[in-house]
PDB file of C-alpha atoms in Angstrom:
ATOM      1  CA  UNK A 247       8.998  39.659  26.924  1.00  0.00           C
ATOM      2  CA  UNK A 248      12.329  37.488  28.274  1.00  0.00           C
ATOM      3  CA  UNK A 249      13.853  38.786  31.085  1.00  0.00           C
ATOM      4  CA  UNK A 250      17.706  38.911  30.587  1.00  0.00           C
ATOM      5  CA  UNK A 251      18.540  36.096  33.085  1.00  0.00           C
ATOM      6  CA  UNK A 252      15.499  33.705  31.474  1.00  0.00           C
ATOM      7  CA  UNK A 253      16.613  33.972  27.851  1.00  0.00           C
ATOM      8  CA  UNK A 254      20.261  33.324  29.044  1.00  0.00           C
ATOM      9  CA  UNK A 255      18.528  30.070  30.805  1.00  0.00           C
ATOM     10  CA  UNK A 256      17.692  28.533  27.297  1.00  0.00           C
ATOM     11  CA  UNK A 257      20.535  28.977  25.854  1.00  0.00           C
ATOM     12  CA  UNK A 258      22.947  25.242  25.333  1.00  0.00           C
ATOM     13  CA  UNK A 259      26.445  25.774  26.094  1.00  0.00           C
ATOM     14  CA  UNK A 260      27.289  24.569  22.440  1.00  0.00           C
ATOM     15  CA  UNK A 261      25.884  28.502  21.586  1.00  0.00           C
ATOM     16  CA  UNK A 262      27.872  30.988  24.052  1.00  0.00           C
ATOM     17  CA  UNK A 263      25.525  32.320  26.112  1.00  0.00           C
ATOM     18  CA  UNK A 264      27.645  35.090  26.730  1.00  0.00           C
ATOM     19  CA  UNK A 265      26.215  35.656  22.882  1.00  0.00           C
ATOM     20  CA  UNK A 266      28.855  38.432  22.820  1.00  0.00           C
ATOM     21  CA  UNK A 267      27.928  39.209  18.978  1.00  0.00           C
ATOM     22  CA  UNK A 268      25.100  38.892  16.182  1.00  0.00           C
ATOM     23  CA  UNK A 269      26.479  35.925  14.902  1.00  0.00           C
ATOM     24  CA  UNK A 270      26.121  34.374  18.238  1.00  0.00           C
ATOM     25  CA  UNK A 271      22.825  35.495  18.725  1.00  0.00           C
ATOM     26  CA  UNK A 272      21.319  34.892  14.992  1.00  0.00           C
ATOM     27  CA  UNK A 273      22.625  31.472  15.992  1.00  0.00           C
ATOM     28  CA  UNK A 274      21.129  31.333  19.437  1.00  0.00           C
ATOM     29  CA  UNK A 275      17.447  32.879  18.299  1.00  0.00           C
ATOM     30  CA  UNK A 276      17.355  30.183  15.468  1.00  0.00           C
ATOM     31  CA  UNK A 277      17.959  27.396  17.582  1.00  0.00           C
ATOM     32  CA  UNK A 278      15.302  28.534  20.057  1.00  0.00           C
ATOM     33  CA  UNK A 279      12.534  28.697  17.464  1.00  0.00           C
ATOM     34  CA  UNK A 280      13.727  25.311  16.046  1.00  0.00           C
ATOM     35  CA  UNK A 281      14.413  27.083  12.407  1.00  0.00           C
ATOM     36  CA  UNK A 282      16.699  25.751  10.120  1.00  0.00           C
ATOM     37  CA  UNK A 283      19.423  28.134   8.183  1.00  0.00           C
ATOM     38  CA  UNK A 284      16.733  27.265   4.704  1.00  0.00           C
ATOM     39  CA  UNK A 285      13.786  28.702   7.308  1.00  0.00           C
ATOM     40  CA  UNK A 286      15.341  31.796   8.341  1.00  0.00           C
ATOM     41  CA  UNK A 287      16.547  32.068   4.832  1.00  0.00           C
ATOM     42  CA  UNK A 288      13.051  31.933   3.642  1.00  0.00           C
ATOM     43  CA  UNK A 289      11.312  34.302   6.246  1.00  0.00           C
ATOM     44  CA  UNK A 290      14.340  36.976   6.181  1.00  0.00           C
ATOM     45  CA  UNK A 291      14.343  37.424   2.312  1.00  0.00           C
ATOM     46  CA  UNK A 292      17.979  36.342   2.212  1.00  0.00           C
ATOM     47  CA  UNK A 293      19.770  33.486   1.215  1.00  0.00           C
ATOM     48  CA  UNK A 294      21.003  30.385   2.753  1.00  0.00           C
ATOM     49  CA  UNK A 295      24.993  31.397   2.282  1.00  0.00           C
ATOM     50  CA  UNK A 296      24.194  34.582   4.127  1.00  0.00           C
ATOM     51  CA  UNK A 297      22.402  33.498   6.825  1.00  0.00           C
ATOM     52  CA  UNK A 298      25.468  30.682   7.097  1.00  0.00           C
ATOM     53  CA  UNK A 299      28.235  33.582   6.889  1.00  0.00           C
ATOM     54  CA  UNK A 300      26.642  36.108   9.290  1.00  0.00           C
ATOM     55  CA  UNK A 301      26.055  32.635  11.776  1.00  0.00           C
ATOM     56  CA  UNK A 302      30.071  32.427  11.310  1.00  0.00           C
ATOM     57  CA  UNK A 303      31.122  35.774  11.934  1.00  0.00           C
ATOM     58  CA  UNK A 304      31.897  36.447   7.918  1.00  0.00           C
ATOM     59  CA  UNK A 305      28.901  39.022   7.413  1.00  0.00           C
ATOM     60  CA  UNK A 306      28.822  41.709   9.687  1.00  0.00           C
ATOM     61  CA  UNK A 307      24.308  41.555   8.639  1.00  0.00           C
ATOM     62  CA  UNK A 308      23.970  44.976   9.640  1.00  0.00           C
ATOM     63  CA  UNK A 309      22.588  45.400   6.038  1.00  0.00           C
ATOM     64  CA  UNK A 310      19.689  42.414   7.109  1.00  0.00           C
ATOM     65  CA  UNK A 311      19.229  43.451  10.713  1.00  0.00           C
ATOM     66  CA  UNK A 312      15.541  44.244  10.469  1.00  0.00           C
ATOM     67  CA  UNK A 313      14.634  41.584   7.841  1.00  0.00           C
ATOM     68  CA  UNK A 314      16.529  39.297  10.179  1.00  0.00           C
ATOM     69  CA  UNK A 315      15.049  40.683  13.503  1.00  0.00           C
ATOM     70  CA  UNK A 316      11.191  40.216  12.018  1.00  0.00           C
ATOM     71  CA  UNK A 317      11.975  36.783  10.983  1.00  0.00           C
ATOM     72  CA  UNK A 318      13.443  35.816  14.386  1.00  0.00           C
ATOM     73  CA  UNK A 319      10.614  37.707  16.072  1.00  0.00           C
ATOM     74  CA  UNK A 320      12.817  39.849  18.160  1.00  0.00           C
ATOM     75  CA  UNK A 321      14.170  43.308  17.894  1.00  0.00           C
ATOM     76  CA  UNK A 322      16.884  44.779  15.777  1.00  0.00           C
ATOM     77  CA  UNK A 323      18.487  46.566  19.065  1.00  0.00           C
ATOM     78  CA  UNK A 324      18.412  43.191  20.586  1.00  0.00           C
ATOM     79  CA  UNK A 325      20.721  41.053  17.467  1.00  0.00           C
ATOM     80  CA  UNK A 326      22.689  44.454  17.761  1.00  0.00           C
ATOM     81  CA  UNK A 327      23.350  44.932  21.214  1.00  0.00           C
ATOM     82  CA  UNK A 328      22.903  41.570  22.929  1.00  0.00           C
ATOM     83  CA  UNK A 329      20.960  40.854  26.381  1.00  0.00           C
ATOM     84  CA  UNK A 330      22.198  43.761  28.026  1.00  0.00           C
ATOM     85  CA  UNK A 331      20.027  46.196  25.774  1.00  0.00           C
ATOM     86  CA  UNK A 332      16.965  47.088  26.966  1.00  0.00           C
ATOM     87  CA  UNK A 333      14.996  45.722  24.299  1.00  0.00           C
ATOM     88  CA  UNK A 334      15.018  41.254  24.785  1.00  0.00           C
ATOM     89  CA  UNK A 335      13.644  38.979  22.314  1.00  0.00           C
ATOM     90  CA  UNK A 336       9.900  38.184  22.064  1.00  0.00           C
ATOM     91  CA  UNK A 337       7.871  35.575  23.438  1.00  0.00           C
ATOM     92  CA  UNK A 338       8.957  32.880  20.186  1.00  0.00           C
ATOM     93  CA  UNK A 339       5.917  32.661  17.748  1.00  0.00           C
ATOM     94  CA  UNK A 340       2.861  30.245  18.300  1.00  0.00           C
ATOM     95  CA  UNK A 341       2.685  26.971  16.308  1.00  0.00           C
ATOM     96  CA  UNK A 342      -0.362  28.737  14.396  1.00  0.00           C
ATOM     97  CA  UNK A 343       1.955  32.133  13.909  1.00  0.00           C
ATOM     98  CA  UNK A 344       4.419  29.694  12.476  1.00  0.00           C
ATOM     99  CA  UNK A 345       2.326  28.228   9.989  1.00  0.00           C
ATOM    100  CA  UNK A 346       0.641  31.410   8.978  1.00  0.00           C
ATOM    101  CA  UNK A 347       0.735  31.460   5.039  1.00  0.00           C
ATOM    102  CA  UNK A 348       3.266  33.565   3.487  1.00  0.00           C
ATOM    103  CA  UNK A 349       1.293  35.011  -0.037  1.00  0.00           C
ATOM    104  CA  UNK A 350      -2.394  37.029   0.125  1.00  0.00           C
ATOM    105  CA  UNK A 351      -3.899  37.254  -3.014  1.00  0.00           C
ATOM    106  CA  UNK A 352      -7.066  39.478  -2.373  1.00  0.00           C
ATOM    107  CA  UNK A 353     -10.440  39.781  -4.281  1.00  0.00           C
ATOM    108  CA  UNK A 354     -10.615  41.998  -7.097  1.00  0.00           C
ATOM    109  CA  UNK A 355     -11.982  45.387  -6.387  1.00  0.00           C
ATOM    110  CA  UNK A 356     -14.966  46.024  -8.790  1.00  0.00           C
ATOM    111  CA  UNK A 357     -15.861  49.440  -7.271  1.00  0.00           C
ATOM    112  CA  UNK A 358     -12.547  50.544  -7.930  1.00  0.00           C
ATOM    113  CA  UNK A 359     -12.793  49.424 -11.734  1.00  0.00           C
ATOM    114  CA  UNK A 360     -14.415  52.750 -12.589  1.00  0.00           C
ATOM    115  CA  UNK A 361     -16.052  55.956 -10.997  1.00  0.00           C
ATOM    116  CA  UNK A 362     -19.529  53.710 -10.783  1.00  0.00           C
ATOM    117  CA  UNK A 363     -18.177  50.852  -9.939  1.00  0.00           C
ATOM    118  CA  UNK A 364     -18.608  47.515 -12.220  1.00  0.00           C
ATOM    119  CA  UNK A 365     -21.481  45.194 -12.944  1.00  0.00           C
ATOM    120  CA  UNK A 366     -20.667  41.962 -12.510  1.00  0.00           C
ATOM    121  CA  UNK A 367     -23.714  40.142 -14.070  1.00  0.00           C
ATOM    122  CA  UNK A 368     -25.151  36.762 -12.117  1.00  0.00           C
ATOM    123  CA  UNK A 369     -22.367  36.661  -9.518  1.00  0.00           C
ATOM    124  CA  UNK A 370     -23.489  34.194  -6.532  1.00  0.00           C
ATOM    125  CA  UNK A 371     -21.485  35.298  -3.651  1.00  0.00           C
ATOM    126  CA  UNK A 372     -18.172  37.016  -3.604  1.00  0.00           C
ATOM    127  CA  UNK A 373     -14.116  35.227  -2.684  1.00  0.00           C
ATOM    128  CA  UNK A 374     -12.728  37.778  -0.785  1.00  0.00           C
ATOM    129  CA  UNK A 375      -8.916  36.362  -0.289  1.00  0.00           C
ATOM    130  CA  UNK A 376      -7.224  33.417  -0.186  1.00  0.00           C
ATOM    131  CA  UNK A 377      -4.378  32.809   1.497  1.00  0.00           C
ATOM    132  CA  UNK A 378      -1.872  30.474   0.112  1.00  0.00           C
ATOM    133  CA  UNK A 379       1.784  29.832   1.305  1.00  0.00           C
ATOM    134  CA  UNK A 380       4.458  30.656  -1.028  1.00  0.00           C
ATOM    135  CA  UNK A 381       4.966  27.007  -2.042  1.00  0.00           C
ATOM    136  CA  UNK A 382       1.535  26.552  -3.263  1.00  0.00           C
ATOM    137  CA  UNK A 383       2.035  29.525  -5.401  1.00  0.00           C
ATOM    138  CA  UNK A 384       5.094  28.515  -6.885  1.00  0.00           C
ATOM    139  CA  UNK A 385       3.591  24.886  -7.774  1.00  0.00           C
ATOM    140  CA  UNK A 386      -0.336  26.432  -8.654  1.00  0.00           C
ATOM    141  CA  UNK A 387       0.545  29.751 -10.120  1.00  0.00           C
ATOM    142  CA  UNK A 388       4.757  29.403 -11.453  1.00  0.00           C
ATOM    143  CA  UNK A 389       4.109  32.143 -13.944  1.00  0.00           C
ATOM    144  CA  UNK A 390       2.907  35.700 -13.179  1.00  0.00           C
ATOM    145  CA  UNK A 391       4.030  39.791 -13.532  1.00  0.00           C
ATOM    146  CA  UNK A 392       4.406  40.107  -9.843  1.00  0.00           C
ATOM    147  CA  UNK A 393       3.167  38.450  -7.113  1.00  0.00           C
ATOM    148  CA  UNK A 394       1.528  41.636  -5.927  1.00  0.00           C
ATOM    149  CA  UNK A 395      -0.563  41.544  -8.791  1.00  0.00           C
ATOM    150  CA  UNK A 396      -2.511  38.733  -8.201  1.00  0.00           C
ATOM    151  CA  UNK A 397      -6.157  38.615  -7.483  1.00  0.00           C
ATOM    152  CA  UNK A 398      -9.686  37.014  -6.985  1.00  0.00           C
ATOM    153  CA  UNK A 399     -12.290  36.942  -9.336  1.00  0.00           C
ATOM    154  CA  UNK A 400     -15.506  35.174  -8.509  1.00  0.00           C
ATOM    155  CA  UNK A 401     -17.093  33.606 -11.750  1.00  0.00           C
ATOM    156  CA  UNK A 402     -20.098  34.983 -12.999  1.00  0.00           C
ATOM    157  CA  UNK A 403     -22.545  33.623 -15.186  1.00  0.00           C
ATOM    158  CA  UNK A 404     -22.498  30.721 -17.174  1.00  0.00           C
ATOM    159  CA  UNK A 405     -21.260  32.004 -20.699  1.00  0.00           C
ATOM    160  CA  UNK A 406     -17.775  30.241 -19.762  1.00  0.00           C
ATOM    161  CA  UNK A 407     -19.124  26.712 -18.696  1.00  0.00           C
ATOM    162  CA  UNK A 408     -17.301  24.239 -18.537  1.00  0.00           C
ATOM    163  CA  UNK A 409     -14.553  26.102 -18.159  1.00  0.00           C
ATOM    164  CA  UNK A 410     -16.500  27.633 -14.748  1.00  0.00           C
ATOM    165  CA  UNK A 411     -19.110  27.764 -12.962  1.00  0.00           C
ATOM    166  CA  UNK A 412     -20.400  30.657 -11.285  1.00  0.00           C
ATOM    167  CA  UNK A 413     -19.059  31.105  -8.032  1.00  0.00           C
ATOM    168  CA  UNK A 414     -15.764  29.539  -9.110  1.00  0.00           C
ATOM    169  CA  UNK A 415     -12.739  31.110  -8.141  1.00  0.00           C
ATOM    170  CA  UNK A 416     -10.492  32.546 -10.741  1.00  0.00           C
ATOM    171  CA  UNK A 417      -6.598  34.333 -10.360  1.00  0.00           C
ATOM    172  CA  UNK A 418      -6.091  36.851 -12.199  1.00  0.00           C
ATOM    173  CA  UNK A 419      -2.625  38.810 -13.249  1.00  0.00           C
ATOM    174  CA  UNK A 420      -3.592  42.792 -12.918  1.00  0.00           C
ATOM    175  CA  UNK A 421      -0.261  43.055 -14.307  1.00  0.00           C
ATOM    176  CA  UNK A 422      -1.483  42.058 -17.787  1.00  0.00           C
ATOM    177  CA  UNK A 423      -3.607  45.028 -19.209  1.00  0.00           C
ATOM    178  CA  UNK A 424      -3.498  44.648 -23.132  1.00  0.00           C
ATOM    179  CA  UNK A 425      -4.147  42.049 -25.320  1.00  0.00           C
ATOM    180  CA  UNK A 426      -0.708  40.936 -26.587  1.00  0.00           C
ATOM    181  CA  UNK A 427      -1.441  37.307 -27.244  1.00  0.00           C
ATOM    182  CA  UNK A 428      -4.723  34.870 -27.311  1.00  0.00           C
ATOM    183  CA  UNK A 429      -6.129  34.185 -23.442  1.00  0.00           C
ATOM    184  CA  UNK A 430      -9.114  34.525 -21.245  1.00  0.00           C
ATOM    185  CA  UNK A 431      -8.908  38.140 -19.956  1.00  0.00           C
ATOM    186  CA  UNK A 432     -11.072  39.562 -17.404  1.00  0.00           C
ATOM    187  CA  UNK A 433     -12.490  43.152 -18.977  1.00  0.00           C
ATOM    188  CA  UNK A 434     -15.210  45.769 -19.655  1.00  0.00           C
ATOM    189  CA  UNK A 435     -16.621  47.181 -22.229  1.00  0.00           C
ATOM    190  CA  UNK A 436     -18.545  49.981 -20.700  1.00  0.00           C
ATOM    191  CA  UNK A 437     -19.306  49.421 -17.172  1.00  0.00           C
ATOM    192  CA  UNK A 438     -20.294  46.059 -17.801  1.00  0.00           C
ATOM    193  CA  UNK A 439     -17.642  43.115 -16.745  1.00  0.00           C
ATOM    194  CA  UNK A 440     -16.719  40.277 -18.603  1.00  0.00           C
ATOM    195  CA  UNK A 441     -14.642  37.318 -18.790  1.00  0.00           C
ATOM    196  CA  UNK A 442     -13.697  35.826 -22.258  1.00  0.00           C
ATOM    197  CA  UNK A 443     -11.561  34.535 -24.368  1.00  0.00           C
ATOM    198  CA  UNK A 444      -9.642  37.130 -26.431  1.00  0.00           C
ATOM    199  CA  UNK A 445      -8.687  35.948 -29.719  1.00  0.00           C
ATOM    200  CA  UNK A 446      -6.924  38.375 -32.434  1.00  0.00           C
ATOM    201  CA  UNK A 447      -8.865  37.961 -35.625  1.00  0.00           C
ATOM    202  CA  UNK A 448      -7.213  39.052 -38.908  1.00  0.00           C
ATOM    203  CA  UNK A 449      -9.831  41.002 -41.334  1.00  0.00           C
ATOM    204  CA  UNK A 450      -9.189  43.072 -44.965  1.00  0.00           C
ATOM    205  CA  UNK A 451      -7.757  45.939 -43.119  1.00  0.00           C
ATOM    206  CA  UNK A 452      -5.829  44.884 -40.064  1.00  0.00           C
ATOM    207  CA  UNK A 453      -6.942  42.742 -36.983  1.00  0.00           C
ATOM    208  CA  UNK A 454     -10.406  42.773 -34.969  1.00  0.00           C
ATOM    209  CA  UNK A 455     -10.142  40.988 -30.985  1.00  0.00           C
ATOM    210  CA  UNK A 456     -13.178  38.944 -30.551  1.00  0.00           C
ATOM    211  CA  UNK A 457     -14.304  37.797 -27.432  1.00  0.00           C
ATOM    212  CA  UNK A 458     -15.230  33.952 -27.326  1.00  0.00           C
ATOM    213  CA  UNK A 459     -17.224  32.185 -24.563  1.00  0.00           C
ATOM    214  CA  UNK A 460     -17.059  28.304 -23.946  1.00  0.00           C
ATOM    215  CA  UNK A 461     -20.324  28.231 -23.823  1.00  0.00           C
ATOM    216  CA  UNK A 462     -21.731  27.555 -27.650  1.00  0.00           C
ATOM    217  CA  UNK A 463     -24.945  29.122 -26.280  1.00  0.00           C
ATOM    218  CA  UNK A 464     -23.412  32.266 -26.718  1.00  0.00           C
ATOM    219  CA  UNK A 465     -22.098  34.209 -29.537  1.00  0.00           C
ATOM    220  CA  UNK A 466     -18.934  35.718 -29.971  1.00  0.00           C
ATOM    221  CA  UNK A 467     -18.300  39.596 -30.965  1.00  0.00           C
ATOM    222  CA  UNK A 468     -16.346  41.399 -31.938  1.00  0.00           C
ATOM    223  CA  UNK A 469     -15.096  44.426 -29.432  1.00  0.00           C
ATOM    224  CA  UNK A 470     -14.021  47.541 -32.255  1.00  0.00           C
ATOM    225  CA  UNK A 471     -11.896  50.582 -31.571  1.00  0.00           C
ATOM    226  CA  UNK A 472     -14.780  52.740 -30.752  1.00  0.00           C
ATOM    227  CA  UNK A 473     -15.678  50.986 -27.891  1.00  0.00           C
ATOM    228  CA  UNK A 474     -15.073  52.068 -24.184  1.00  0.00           C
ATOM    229  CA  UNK A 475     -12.704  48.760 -23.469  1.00  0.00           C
ATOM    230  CA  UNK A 476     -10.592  47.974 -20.732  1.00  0.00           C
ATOM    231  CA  UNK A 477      -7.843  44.903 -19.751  1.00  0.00           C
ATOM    232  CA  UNK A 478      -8.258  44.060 -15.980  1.00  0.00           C
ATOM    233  CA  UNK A 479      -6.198  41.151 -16.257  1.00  0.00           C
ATOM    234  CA  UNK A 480      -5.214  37.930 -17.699  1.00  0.00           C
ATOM    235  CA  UNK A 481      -6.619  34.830 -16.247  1.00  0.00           C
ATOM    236  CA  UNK A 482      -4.065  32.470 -15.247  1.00  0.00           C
ATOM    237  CA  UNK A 483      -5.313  29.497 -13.467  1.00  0.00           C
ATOM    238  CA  UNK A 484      -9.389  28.707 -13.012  1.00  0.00           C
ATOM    239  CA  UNK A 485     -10.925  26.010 -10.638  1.00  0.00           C
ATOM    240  CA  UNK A 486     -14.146  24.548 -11.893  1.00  0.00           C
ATOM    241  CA  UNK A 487     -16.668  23.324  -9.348  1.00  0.00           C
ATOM    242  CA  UNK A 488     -18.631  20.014  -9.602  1.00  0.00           C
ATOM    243  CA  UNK A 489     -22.025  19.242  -7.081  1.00  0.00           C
ATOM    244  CA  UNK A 490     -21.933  15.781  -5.929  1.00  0.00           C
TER     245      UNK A 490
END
């Protein structure tokens, strides 16, 4: 940690190093990580306007303290009481703390799927997270439920070629969990996994869902009301993987 008399040291005269309030030491803290109002916007969870009015003395921010302390990597005693508290600002992050990505989207449990766990059939290998800053989600991924529900699924098989391979990685939306328009859905039927196209069929006496693989190798069937059928998810963006 700073002592008070070396944190004082960085300060530029342009900031008051007296920093006699949190708008003087939001200010200060920023400059010394070399963020920009947009950066501190981004990491806090607040907008720009704010982080420009508490900078100004307008907001009073106790309502962002913590939000604003994380993203500055200090403490919320510190933006509240100034150096004379006993608790200084941290060391200021490293240029690999900096660029660590904002979003996790982790691998899809399968032994959480049901009480024995699900069979994934001729699945090479497992994707256990990515990690993907919020920009690349927003460009890959710009529609989902929540961004909590996201997750890895690892192709399997080959029923789905060419729109996979096995081993591919696929996101999924755990958010979706019925069938209210035609997709690819990741399911079971039993406690065997599957990933298909789901495509309402209209028959004599309502509507069947038949699952459809890419693959015209494989059939497609019909899944019926009497069948022990589960959504997972919708599958919302696929990567398909070519050997050179």
């Amino acid at each position: 940690m700073y002592s008070s008399n070396k944190y004082q040291s960085t300060c530029s005269s342009k900031y008051d190093c007296n920093m006699e309030n949190l708008s003087s030491r939001v200010l200060a803290r920023r400059a010394e990580l070399g963020l920009s109002q947009a950066d501190l916007a981004k990491a806090a969870g607040i907008s720009q306007s704010t982080i420009a009015q508490i900078e100004r003395g307008r907001n009073r921010g106790s309502k962002y303290i913590l939000a604003l302390a994380d993203a500055l990597n200090t403490t919320a005693r510190w933006l509240l009481e100034g150096a004379d508290s006993a608790a200084q600002p941290k060391s200021p992050p490293t240029e690999r703390a900096r660029r660590r990505p904002d979003v996790e989207i982790p691998q899809f449990e399968t032994g959480g799927a049901m009480g024995k766990g699900l069979e994934l059939h001729d699945q090479p290998g497992i994707i256990q997270a990515w990690h993907v800053s919020s920009e690349w989600l927003h460009k890959n991924i710009p529609t989902y439920s929540q961004k909590e529900n996201l997750c890895i699924v690892t192709g399997f098989g080959d029923s789905m070629r060419p729109l996979f391979n096995p081993g591919d990685p696929l996101v999924v939306d755990r958010g979706v969990r019925s069938v209210d328009y035609d997709g690819v859905y990741f399911f079971r039927v039993g406690n065997q996994g599957f990933i298909k196209r789901l495509q309402t069929i209209p028959i004599e006496d309502g509507f069947v869902l038949r699952a459809k693989s890419e693959n015209a190798k494989y059939d497609s069937w019909d899944i019926t009301e009497k069948m022990d059928f589960e959504v997972f998810g919708r599958v919302l963006k696929v990567w398909c993987s070519h050997d050179f």
